[in-house]
XYZ file of C-alpha atoms in Angstrom:
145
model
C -43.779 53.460 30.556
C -44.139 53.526 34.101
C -41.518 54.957 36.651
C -41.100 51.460 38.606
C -39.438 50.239 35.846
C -35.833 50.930 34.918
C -34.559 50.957 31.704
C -31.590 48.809 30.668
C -29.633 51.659 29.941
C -29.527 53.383 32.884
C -26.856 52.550 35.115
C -27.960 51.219 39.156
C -28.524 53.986 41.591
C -26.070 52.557 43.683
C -23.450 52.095 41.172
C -19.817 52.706 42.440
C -17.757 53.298 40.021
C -14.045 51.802 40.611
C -10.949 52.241 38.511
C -9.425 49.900 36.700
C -5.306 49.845 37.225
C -2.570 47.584 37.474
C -0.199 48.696 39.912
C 3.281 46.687 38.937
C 5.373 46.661 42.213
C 8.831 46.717 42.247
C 10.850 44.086 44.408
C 13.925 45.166 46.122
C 16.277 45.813 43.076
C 19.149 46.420 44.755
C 21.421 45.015 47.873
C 23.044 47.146 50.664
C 26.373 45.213 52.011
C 27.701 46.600 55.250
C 31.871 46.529 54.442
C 33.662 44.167 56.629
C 34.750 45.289 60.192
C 37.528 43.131 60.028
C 39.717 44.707 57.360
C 39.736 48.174 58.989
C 40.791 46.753 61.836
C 43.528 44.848 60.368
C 45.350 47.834 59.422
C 48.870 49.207 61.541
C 47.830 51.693 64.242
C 50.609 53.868 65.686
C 52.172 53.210 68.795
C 51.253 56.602 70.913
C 52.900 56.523 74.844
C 50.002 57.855 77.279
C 51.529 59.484 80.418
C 51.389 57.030 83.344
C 48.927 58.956 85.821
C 49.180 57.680 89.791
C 45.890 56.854 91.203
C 44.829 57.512 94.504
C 41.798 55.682 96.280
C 39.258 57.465 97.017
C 36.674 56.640 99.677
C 33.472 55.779 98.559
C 30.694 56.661 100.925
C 28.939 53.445 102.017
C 24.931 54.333 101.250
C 22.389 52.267 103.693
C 20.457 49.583 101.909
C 16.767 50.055 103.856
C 15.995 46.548 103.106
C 11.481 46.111 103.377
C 10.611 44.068 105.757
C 9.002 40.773 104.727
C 5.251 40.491 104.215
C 4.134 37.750 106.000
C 0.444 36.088 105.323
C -1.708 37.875 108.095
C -2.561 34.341 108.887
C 0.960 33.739 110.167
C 1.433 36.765 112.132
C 1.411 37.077 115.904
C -1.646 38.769 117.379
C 0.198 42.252 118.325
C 1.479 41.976 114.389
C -2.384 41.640 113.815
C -3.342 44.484 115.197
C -0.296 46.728 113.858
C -1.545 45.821 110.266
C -4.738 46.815 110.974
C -4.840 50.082 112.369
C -1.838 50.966 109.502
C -4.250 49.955 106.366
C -4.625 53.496 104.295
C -8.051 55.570 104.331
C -8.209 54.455 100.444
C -8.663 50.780 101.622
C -11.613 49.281 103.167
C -11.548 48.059 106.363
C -11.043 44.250 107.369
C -13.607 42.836 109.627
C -12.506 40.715 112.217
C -13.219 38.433 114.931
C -11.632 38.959 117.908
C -11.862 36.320 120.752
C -11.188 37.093 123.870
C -11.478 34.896 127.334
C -14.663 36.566 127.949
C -16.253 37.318 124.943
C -16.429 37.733 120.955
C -16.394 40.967 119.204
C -17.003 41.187 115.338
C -15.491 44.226 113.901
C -13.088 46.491 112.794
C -9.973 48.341 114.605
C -10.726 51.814 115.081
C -7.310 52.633 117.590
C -4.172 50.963 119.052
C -2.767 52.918 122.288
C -1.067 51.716 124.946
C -2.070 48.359 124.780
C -5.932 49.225 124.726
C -7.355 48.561 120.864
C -10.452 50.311 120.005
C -13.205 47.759 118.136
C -15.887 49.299 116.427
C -18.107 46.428 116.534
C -20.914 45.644 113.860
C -23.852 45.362 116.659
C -22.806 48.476 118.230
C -22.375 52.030 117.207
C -19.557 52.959 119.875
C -16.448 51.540 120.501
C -15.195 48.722 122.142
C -11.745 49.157 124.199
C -10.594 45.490 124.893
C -6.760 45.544 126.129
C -4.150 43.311 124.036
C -3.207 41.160 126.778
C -6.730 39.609 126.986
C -7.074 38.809 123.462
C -6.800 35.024 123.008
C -7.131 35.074 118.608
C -7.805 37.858 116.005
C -9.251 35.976 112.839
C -9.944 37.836 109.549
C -13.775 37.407 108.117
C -13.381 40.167 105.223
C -14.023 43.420 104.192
């Protein structure tokens, strides 16, 4: 006989052999009530006097409500509100390039500094930076990041 062939009464190589049980279930067999709330309730308490105790007022300390202030869309803001939002974006946060248009000229960058009414643009053509004062700024529109 040749070894390609399997007999009939071997079992498959791959046989898995599986138990046959029947597992019977049980439902819930029994109930659990709570007892009624009322009925305890319902029974005579005794009457116990509690010492009257004056009360005084006491002041509370008032605590200060910092209320944030509102965030507006920078679209609505004011040009010096512009420029405040800018310079205070975190490190963690790109910066947001900006046109800003002034009576003279264009600039297309990013703020780099805000003192004294002097902001410092760091503009994409050039490597150093721009100082434009805030009075001569006509529009500051955002472009992205």
């Amino acid at each position: 006989m040749p070894k390609n062939k399997v007999s009939s009464q071997e079992k498959p190589v791959l046989f898995i052999n599986q138990v046959k049980s029947d597992w019977q279930t049980k439902q819930q067999s029994y109930i659990i009530k709570k007892a009624n709330v009322q009925q305890s309730l319902s029974e005579p308490s005794v009457d116990v006097k509690v010492p009257v105790v004056e009360s005084r007022e006491v002041p509370i300390p008032e605590e200060v409500v910092k209320q944030q202030p509102k965030k507006n869309r920078i679209t609505a803001m004011s040009i010096e509100e512009k420029i405040n939002y800018l310079v205070s974006v975190p490190n963690n946060i790109p910066k947001i390039l900006c046109e800003f248009t002034t009576s003279e000229e264009s600039y297309k960058g990013i703020v780099v500094s805000f003192e004294d009414g002097v902001i410092g643009l760091r503009t994409t053509s050039r490597s150093d930076i721009v100082k434009v004062p805030i009075q001569h700024l006509k529009s500051v529109n955002v472009l992205g990041f």
